[in-house]
mmCIF file of N, CA and C in Angstrom:
data_model
loop_
_atom_site.group_PDB
_atom_site.id
_atom_site.type_symbol
_atom_site.label_atom_id
_atom_site.label_comp_id
_atom_site.label_asym_id
_atom_site.label_seq_id
_atom_site.Cartn_x
_atom_site.Cartn_y
_atom_site.Cartn_z
ATOM 1 N N MET A 1 -14.274 -9.081 29.725
ATOM 2 C CA MET A 1 -14.550 -8.449 30.987
ATOM 3 C C MET A 1 -15.587 -9.290 31.724
ATOM 4 N N TYR A 2 -15.257 -9.728 32.917
ATOM 5 C CA TYR A 2 -16.147 -10.534 33.744
ATOM 6 C C TYR A 2 -17.353 -9.707 34.146
ATOM 7 N N LEU A 3 -18.553 -10.247 33.937
ATOM 8 C CA LEU A 3 -19.779 -9.518 34.214
ATOM 9 C C LEU A 3 -20.560 -10.072 35.398
ATOM 10 N N GLY A 4 -20.011 -11.090 36.047
ATOM 11 C CA GLY A 4 -20.707 -11.689 37.176
ATOM 12 C C GLY A 4 -20.493 -10.915 38.464
ATOM 13 N N LYS A 5 -20.987 -11.465 39.561
ATOM 14 C CA LYS A 5 -20.923 -10.802 40.860
ATOM 15 C C LYS A 5 -19.925 -11.438 41.817
ATOM 16 N N ARG A 6 -19.324 -12.538 41.448
ATOM 17 C CA ARG A 6 -18.371 -13.206 42.327
ATOM 18 C C ARG A 6 -17.051 -12.452 42.386
ATOM 19 N N GLU A 7 -16.397 -12.545 43.524
ATOM 20 C CA GLU A 7 -15.078 -11.921 43.662
ATOM 21 C C GLU A 7 -14.048 -12.821 42.994
ATOM 22 N N ILE A 8 -13.259 -12.254 42.113
ATOM 23 C CA ILE A 8 -12.246 -12.995 41.371
ATOM 24 C C ILE A 8 -10.884 -12.686 41.982
ATOM 25 N N TYR A 9 -10.165 -13.732 42.363
ATOM 26 C CA TYR A 9 -8.871 -13.539 43.018
ATOM 27 C C TYR A 9 -7.730 -13.367 42.022
ATOM 28 N N ASP A 10 -7.747 -14.117 40.920
ATOM 29 C CA ASP A 10 -6.719 -13.990 39.894
ATOM 30 C C ASP A 10 -7.373 -13.348 38.675
ATOM 31 N N LYS A 11 -7.540 -12.027 38.716
ATOM 32 C CA LYS A 11 -8.285 -11.328 37.671
ATOM 33 C C LYS A 11 -7.620 -11.443 36.302
ATOM 34 N N GLU A 12 -6.307 -11.330 36.246
ATOM 35 C CA GLU A 12 -5.621 -11.416 34.954
ATOM 36 C C GLU A 12 -5.732 -12.812 34.359
ATOM 37 N N GLY A 13 -5.465 -13.825 35.168
ATOM 38 C CA GLY A 13 -5.563 -15.209 34.688
ATOM 39 C C GLY A 13 -6.986 -15.562 34.308
ATOM 40 N N SER A 14 -7.927 -15.097 35.111
ATOM 41 C CA SER A 14 -9.337 -15.365 34.848
ATOM 42 C C SER A 14 -9.771 -14.717 33.544
ATOM 43 N N GLU A 15 -9.344 -13.496 33.307
ATOM 44 C CA GLU A 15 -9.723 -12.791 32.085
ATOM 45 C C GLU A 15 -9.125 -13.475 30.853
ATOM 46 N N ALA A 16 -7.903 -13.978 30.971
ATOM 47 C CA ALA A 16 -7.280 -14.686 29.850
ATOM 48 C C ALA A 16 -8.060 -15.964 29.530
ATOM 49 N N ARG A 17 -8.455 -16.717 30.562
ATOM 50 C CA ARG A 17 -9.238 -17.939 30.351
ATOM 51 C C ARG A 17 -10.621 -17.602 29.787
ATOM 52 N N ARG A 18 -11.206 -16.507 30.273
ATOM 53 C CA ARG A 18 -12.527 -16.088 29.794
ATOM 54 C C ARG A 18 -12.472 -15.743 28.307
ATOM 55 N N LYS A 19 -11.456 -14.991 27.893
ATOM 56 C CA LYS A 19 -11.316 -14.616 26.480
ATOM 57 C C LYS A 19 -11.180 -15.848 25.597
ATOM 58 N N GLU A 20 -10.432 -16.833 26.079
ATOM 59 C CA GLU A 20 -10.264 -18.073 25.334
ATOM 60 C C GLU A 20 -11.601 -18.820 25.244
ATOM 61 N N LEU A 21 -12.332 -18.853 26.332
ATOM 62 C CA LEU A 21 -13.610 -19.559 26.384
ATOM 63 C C LEU A 21 -14.639 -18.928 25.452
ATOM 64 N N ILE A 22 -14.762 -17.613 25.464
ATOM 65 C CA ILE A 22 -15.810 -16.956 24.675
ATOM 66 C C ILE A 22 -15.450 -16.801 23.196
ATOM 67 N N ALA A 23 -14.288 -17.301 22.798
ATOM 68 C CA ALA A 23 -13.890 -17.225 21.388
ATOM 69 C C ALA A 23 -14.710 -18.174 20.518
ATOM 70 N N ILE A 24 -15.314 -19.195 21.134
ATOM 71 C CA ILE A 24 -16.153 -20.124 20.385
ATOM 72 C C ILE A 24 -17.575 -20.071 20.951
ATOM 73 N N LYS A 25 -18.546 -20.337 20.098
ATOM 74 C CA LYS A 25 -19.946 -20.170 20.488
ATOM 75 C C LYS A 25 -20.339 -20.997 21.708
ATOM 76 N N CYS A 26 -19.967 -22.275 21.749
ATOM 77 C CA CYS A 26 -20.389 -23.089 22.900
ATOM 78 C C CYS A 26 -19.767 -22.554 24.184
ATOM 79 N N GLY A 27 -18.561 -22.035 24.122
ATOM 80 C CA GLY A 27 -17.918 -21.447 25.293
ATOM 81 C C GLY A 27 -18.588 -20.147 25.702
ATOM 82 N N ALA A 28 -18.978 -19.340 24.725
ATOM 83 C CA ALA A 28 -19.654 -18.071 25.028
ATOM 84 C C ALA A 28 -20.996 -18.328 25.697
ATOM 85 N N VAL A 29 -21.728 -19.355 25.230
ATOM 86 C CA VAL A 29 -23.016 -19.706 25.837
ATOM 87 C C VAL A 29 -22.800 -20.208 27.260
ATOM 88 N N SER A 30 -21.855 -21.115 27.407
ATOM 89 C CA SER A 30 -21.558 -21.658 28.737
ATOM 90 C C SER A 30 -21.166 -20.544 29.697
ATOM 91 N N ASN A 31 -20.306 -19.661 29.250
ATOM 92 C CA ASN A 31 -19.853 -18.543 30.079
ATOM 93 C C ASN A 31 -21.003 -17.620 30.467
ATOM 94 N N ALA A 32 -21.912 -17.372 29.532
ATOM 95 C CA ALA A 32 -23.061 -16.503 29.830
ATOM 96 C C ALA A 32 -23.879 -17.074 30.985
ATOM 97 N N PHE A 33 -24.159 -18.379 30.938
ATOM 98 C CA PHE A 33 -24.948 -18.987 32.006
ATOM 99 C C PHE A 33 -24.179 -19.026 33.322
ATOM 100 N N ILE A 34 -22.868 -19.207 33.259
ATOM 101 C CA ILE A 34 -22.052 -19.182 34.481
ATOM 102 C C ILE A 34 -22.079 -17.788 35.102
ATOM 103 N N GLU A 35 -21.873 -16.760 34.296
ATOM 104 C CA GLU A 35 -21.811 -15.398 34.825
ATOM 105 C C GLU A 35 -23.174 -14.868 35.254
ATOM 106 N N LEU A 36 -24.243 -15.390 34.683
ATOM 107 C CA LEU A 36 -25.571 -14.962 35.103
ATOM 108 C C LEU A 36 -26.002 -15.647 36.400
ATOM 109 N N GLU A 37 -25.246 -16.634 36.814
ATOM 110 C CA GLU A 37 -25.376 -17.266 38.132
ATOM 111 C C GLU A 37 -26.813 -17.523 38.564
ATOM 112 N N GLY A 38 -27.552 -18.258 37.745
ATOM 113 C CA GLY A 38 -28.890 -18.667 38.131
ATOM 114 C C GLY A 38 -29.966 -17.602 37.978
ATOM 115 N N LEU A 39 -29.667 -16.492 37.348
ATOM 116 C CA LEU A 39 -30.660 -15.434 37.174
ATOM 117 C C LEU A 39 -31.696 -15.766 36.105
ATOM 118 N N LEU A 40 -31.347 -16.681 35.219
ATOM 119 C CA LEU A 40 -32.283 -17.066 34.164
ATOM 120 C C LEU A 40 -32.952 -18.383 34.516
ATOM 121 N N ASN A 41 -34.243 -18.470 34.279
ATOM 122 C CA ASN A 41 -34.978 -19.703 34.465
ATOM 123 C C ASN A 41 -34.868 -20.483 33.157
ATOM 124 N N LYS A 42 -34.049 -21.525 33.156
ATOM 125 C CA LYS A 42 -33.796 -22.274 31.922
ATOM 126 C C LYS A 42 -35.051 -22.965 31.399
ATOM 127 N N THR A 43 -35.930 -23.382 32.293
ATOM 128 C CA THR A 43 -37.170 -24.024 31.859
ATOM 129 C C THR A 43 -38.013 -23.051 31.053
ATOM 130 N N GLN A 44 -38.174 -21.830 31.567
ATOM 131 C CA GLN A 44 -38.965 -20.826 30.863
ATOM 132 C C GLN A 44 -38.266 -20.337 29.602
ATOM 133 N N LEU A 45 -36.949 -20.221 29.637
ATOM 134 C CA LEU A 45 -36.190 -19.818 28.453
ATOM 135 C C LEU A 45 -36.409 -20.830 27.334
ATOM 136 N N ALA A 46 -36.280 -22.112 27.660
ATOM 137 C CA ALA A 46 -36.476 -23.168 26.659
ATOM 138 C C ALA A 46 -37.897 -23.147 26.116
ATOM 139 N N ASP A 47 -38.865 -22.987 27.000
ATOM 140 C CA ASP A 47 -40.267 -23.009 26.594
ATOM 141 C C ASP A 47 -40.653 -21.776 25.787
ATOM 142 N N GLN A 48 -40.360 -20.595 26.311
ATOM 143 C CA GLN A 48 -40.823 -19.363 25.669
ATOM 144 C C GLN A 48 -40.096 -19.025 24.373
ATOM 145 N N TYR A 49 -38.807 -19.340 24.295
ATOM 146 C CA TYR A 49 -38.036 -18.922 23.122
ATOM 147 C C TYR A 49 -37.755 -20.044 22.128
ATOM 148 N N PHE A 50 -37.840 -21.306 22.584
ATOM 149 C CA PHE A 50 -37.567 -22.423 21.688
ATOM 150 C C PHE A 50 -38.749 -23.386 21.551
ATOM 151 N N LYS A 51 -39.762 -23.229 22.430
ATOM 152 C CA LYS A 51 -40.892 -24.172 22.475
ATOM 153 C C LYS A 51 -40.379 -25.600 22.714
ATOM 154 N N LYS A 52 -39.378 -25.699 23.585
ATOM 155 C CA LYS A 52 -38.757 -26.982 23.933
ATOM 156 C C LYS A 52 -38.738 -27.126 25.446
ATOM 157 N N SER A 53 -38.286 -28.289 25.907
ATOM 158 C CA SER A 53 -38.246 -28.576 27.339
ATOM 159 C C SER A 53 -36.918 -28.138 27.962
ATOM 160 N N HIS A 54 -36.924 -28.090 29.291
ATOM 161 C CA HIS A 54 -35.697 -27.814 30.039
ATOM 162 C C HIS A 54 -34.648 -28.874 29.719
ATOM 163 N N ALA A 55 -35.074 -30.129 29.601
ATOM 164 C CA ALA A 55 -34.141 -31.220 29.287
ATOM 165 C C ALA A 55 -33.449 -30.975 27.946
ATOM 166 N N TRP A 56 -34.219 -30.521 26.958
ATOM 167 C CA TRP A 56 -33.648 -30.234 25.644
ATOM 168 C C TRP A 56 -32.554 -29.174 25.758
ATOM 169 N N LEU A 57 -32.846 -28.088 26.488
ATOM 170 C CA LEU A 57 -31.867 -27.009 26.647
ATOM 171 C C LEU A 57 -30.644 -27.503 27.410
ATOM 172 N N SER A 58 -30.846 -28.254 28.468
ATOM 173 C CA SER A 58 -29.724 -28.767 29.260
ATOM 174 C C SER A 58 -28.829 -29.681 28.430
ATOM 175 N N GLN A 59 -29.441 -30.536 27.618
ATOM 176 C CA GLN A 59 -28.655 -31.423 26.754
ATOM 177 C C GLN A 59 -27.807 -30.614 25.785
ATOM 178 N N LYS A 60 -28.375 -29.567 25.237
ATOM 179 C CA LYS A 60 -27.629 -28.710 24.305
ATOM 180 C C LYS A 60 -26.514 -27.951 25.033
ATOM 181 N N LEU A 61 -26.819 -27.425 26.216
ATOM 182 C CA LEU A 61 -25.827 -26.654 26.973
ATOM 183 C C LEU A 61 -24.636 -27.506 27.386
ATOM 184 N N HIS A 62 -24.904 -28.755 27.730
ATOM 185 C CA HIS A 62 -23.849 -29.622 28.265
ATOM 186 C C HIS A 62 -23.284 -30.589 27.234
ATOM 187 N N GLY A 63 -23.784 -30.556 26.017
ATOM 188 C CA GLY A 63 -23.272 -31.424 24.962
ATOM 189 C C GLY A 63 -23.468 -32.896 25.259
ATOM 190 N N CYS A 64 -24.600 -33.228 25.841
ATOM 191 C CA CYS A 64 -24.882 -34.614 26.225
ATOM 192 C C CYS A 64 -25.042 -35.497 24.993
ATOM 193 N N SER A 65 -24.723 -36.763 25.170
ATOM 194 C CA SER A 65 -24.963 -37.755 24.128
ATOM 195 C C SER A 65 -26.311 -38.416 24.385
ATOM 196 N N VAL A 66 -27.154 -38.390 23.379
ATOM 197 C CA VAL A 66 -28.462 -39.028 23.444
ATOM 198 C C VAL A 66 -28.582 -39.921 22.216
ATOM 199 N N LEU A 67 -28.828 -41.215 22.459
ATOM 200 C CA LEU A 67 -28.888 -42.195 21.375
ATOM 201 C C LEU A 67 -27.629 -42.142 20.512
ATOM 202 N N ASN A 68 -26.500 -42.080 21.180
ATOM 203 C CA ASN A 68 -25.182 -42.057 20.547
ATOM 204 C C ASN A 68 -24.935 -40.848 19.649
ATOM 205 N N ARG A 69 -25.690 -39.780 19.865
ATOM 206 C CA ARG A 69 -25.464 -38.534 19.125
ATOM 207 C C ARG A 69 -25.268 -37.416 20.126
ATOM 208 N N GLN A 70 -24.200 -36.638 19.919
ATOM 209 C CA GLN A 70 -23.946 -35.517 20.817
ATOM 210 C C GLN A 70 -24.888 -34.375 20.480
ATOM 211 N N LYS A 71 -25.572 -33.868 21.515
ATOM 212 C CA LYS A 71 -26.488 -32.746 21.336
ATOM 213 C C LYS A 71 -25.695 -31.451 21.385
ATOM 214 N N LYS A 72 -25.861 -30.623 20.394
ATOM 215 C CA LYS A 72 -25.239 -29.300 20.389
ATOM 216 C C LYS A 72 -26.130 -28.350 19.608
ATOM 217 N N PHE A 73 -25.952 -27.070 19.870
ATOM 218 C CA PHE A 73 -26.743 -26.051 19.187
ATOM 219 C C PHE A 73 -26.358 -25.962 17.724
ATOM 220 N N THR A 74 -27.353 -25.711 16.884
ATOM 221 C CA THR A 74 -27.080 -25.401 15.484
ATOM 222 C C THR A 74 -26.757 -23.912 15.400
ATOM 223 N N GLU A 75 -26.278 -23.473 14.269
ATOM 224 C CA GLU A 75 -26.003 -22.042 14.069
ATOM 225 C C GLU A 75 -27.269 -21.224 14.298
ATOM 226 N N GLY A 76 -28.391 -21.702 13.784
ATOM 227 C CA GLY A 76 -29.657 -21.002 13.964
ATOM 228 C C GLY A 76 -30.088 -20.941 15.425
ATOM 229 N N GLU A 77 -29.848 -22.023 16.166
ATOM 230 C CA GLU A 77 -30.207 -22.044 17.589
ATOM 231 C C GLU A 77 -29.316 -21.104 18.399
ATOM 232 N N TYR A 78 -28.040 -21.024 18.039
ATOM 233 C CA TYR A 78 -27.159 -20.047 18.700
ATOM 234 C C TYR A 78 -27.708 -18.639 18.491
ATOM 235 N N HIS A 79 -28.102 -18.338 17.267
ATOM 236 C CA HIS A 79 -28.647 -17.011 16.963
ATOM 237 C C HIS A 79 -29.955 -16.784 17.721
ATOM 238 N N GLN A 80 -30.792 -17.807 17.774
ATOM 239 C CA GLN A 80 -32.065 -17.706 18.489
ATOM 240 C C GLN A 80 -31.835 -17.452 19.981
ATOM 241 N N LEU A 81 -30.816 -18.097 20.559
ATOM 242 C CA LEU A 81 -30.486 -17.875 21.967
ATOM 243 C C LEU A 81 -29.984 -16.449 22.179
ATOM 244 N N ALA A 82 -29.140 -15.968 21.275
ATOM 245 C CA ALA A 82 -28.646 -14.591 21.384
ATOM 246 C C ALA A 82 -29.809 -13.607 21.303
ATOM 247 N N GLU A 83 -30.764 -13.858 20.411
ATOM 248 C CA GLU A 83 -31.934 -12.987 20.291
ATOM 249 C C GLU A 83 -32.810 -13.071 21.536
ATOM 250 N N ALA A 84 -32.901 -14.250 22.142
ATOM 251 C CA ALA A 84 -33.653 -14.399 23.394
ATOM 252 C C ALA A 84 -33.019 -13.541 24.482
ATOM 253 N N PHE A 85 -31.685 -13.570 24.586
ATOM 254 C CA PHE A 85 -30.988 -12.742 25.571
ATOM 255 C C PHE A 85 -31.242 -11.258 25.300
ATOM 256 N N ARG A 86 -31.223 -10.870 24.024
ATOM 257 C CA ARG A 86 -31.490 -9.467 23.672
ATOM 258 C C ARG A 86 -32.919 -9.075 24.052
ATOM 259 N N ASP A 87 -33.876 -9.965 23.816
ATOM 260 C CA ASP A 87 -35.266 -9.684 24.169
ATOM 261 C C ASP A 87 -35.413 -9.548 25.680
ATOM 262 N N ILE A 88 -34.795 -10.430 26.428
ATOM 263 C CA ILE A 88 -34.841 -10.351 27.894
ATOM 264 C C ILE A 88 -34.210 -9.045 28.361
ATOM 265 N N ALA A 89 -33.094 -8.659 27.753
ATOM 266 C CA ALA A 89 -32.432 -7.398 28.123
ATOM 267 C C ALA A 89 -33.349 -6.205 27.840
ATOM 268 N N ARG A 90 -34.022 -6.204 26.690
ATOM 269 C CA ARG A 90 -34.959 -5.115 26.368
ATOM 270 C C ARG A 90 -36.092 -5.060 27.389
ATOM 271 N N ARG A 91 -36.626 -6.212 27.730
ATOM 272 C CA ARG A 91 -37.717 -6.269 28.694
ATOM 273 C C ARG A 91 -37.262 -5.781 30.067
ATOM 274 N N LEU A 92 -36.077 -6.202 30.490
ATOM 275 C CA LEU A 92 -35.554 -5.746 31.780
ATOM 276 C C LEU A 92 -35.325 -4.243 31.783
ATOM 277 N N ASN A 93 -34.769 -3.712 30.704
ATOM 278 C CA ASN A 93 -34.557 -2.262 30.612
ATOM 279 C C ASN A 93 -35.873 -1.501 30.650
ATOM 280 N N ALA A 94 -36.882 -2.022 29.981
ATOM 281 C CA ALA A 94 -38.193 -1.358 29.991
ATOM 282 C C ALA A 94 -38.773 -1.346 31.404
ATOM 283 N N HIS A 95 -38.648 -2.461 32.123
ATOM 284 C CA HIS A 95 -39.152 -2.506 33.499
ATOM 285 C C HIS A 95 -38.339 -1.578 34.407
ATOM 286 N N ALA A 96 -37.033 -1.535 34.196
ATOM 287 C CA ALA A 96 -36.193 -0.630 34.994
ATOM 288 C C ALA A 96 -36.601 0.817 34.756
ATOM 289 N N ASP A 97 -36.876 1.176 33.502
ATOM 290 C CA ASP A 97 -37.335 2.535 33.192
ATOM 291 C C ASP A 97 -38.669 2.835 33.860
ATOM 292 N N GLU A 98 -39.591 1.859 33.846
ATOM 293 C CA GLU A 98 -40.889 2.060 34.512
ATOM 294 C C GLU A 98 -40.710 2.308 36.003
ATOM 295 N N ILE A 99 -39.803 1.560 36.622
ATOM 296 C CA ILE A 99 -39.540 1.748 38.056
ATOM 297 C C ILE A 99 -38.975 3.135 38.310
ATOM 298 N N ASP A 100 -37.984 3.531 37.483
ATOM 299 C CA ASP A 100 -37.386 4.865 37.650
ATOM 300 C C ASP A 100 -38.417 5.982 37.456
ATOM 301 N N ASN A 101 -39.339 5.795 36.534
ATOM 302 C CA ASN A 101 -40.287 6.845 36.186
ATOM 303 C C ASN A 101 -41.528 6.875 37.072
ATOM 304 N N ALA A 102 -41.745 5.824 37.831
ATOM 305 C CA ALA A 102 -42.928 5.768 38.698
ATOM 306 C C ALA A 102 -42.739 6.684 39.907
ATOM 307 N N GLU A 103 -43.864 7.150 40.430
ATOM 308 C CA GLU A 103 -43.811 8.004 41.602
ATOM 309 C C GLU A 103 -43.645 7.159 42.871
ATOM 310 N N LEU A 104 -42.983 7.719 43.832
ATOM 311 C CA LEU A 104 -42.797 7.048 45.115
ATOM 312 C C LEU A 104 -44.130 7.062 45.870
ATOM 313 N N GLU A 105 -44.523 5.889 46.315
ATOM 314 C CA GLU A 105 -45.797 5.815 47.048
ATOM 315 C C GLU A 105 -45.645 6.446 48.428
ATOM 316 N N GLU A 106 -46.726 7.019 48.886
ATOM 317 C CA GLU A 106 -46.695 7.623 50.211
ATOM 318 C C GLU A 106 -47.039 6.563 51.235
ATOM 319 N N ARG A 107 -46.452 6.660 52.398
ATOM 320 C CA ARG A 107 -46.686 5.655 53.442
ATOM 321 C C ARG A 107 -47.616 6.198 54.479
#
């Protein structure tokens, strides 16, 4: 199920391609960043959750070759990224609850 905000013209074809893409970890990661459409700050994600640079994360996301070695996530890094997304989701939900529970200011 597409979770982004863009209007999809070929919903059935798009969903079939999406299912194929998310069947493997690198595709699921790539798809997550595509559907989040710039909502995540990759520099801060790399720093706060991996203690690495934006360049490191970009190389892993795009499978770049550095010194004749292709950069890709390890199984542990995939899990760490999934946990980072879960932590961000928890934090966002907590802030959303605070907003809902706060009183409306008087003008």
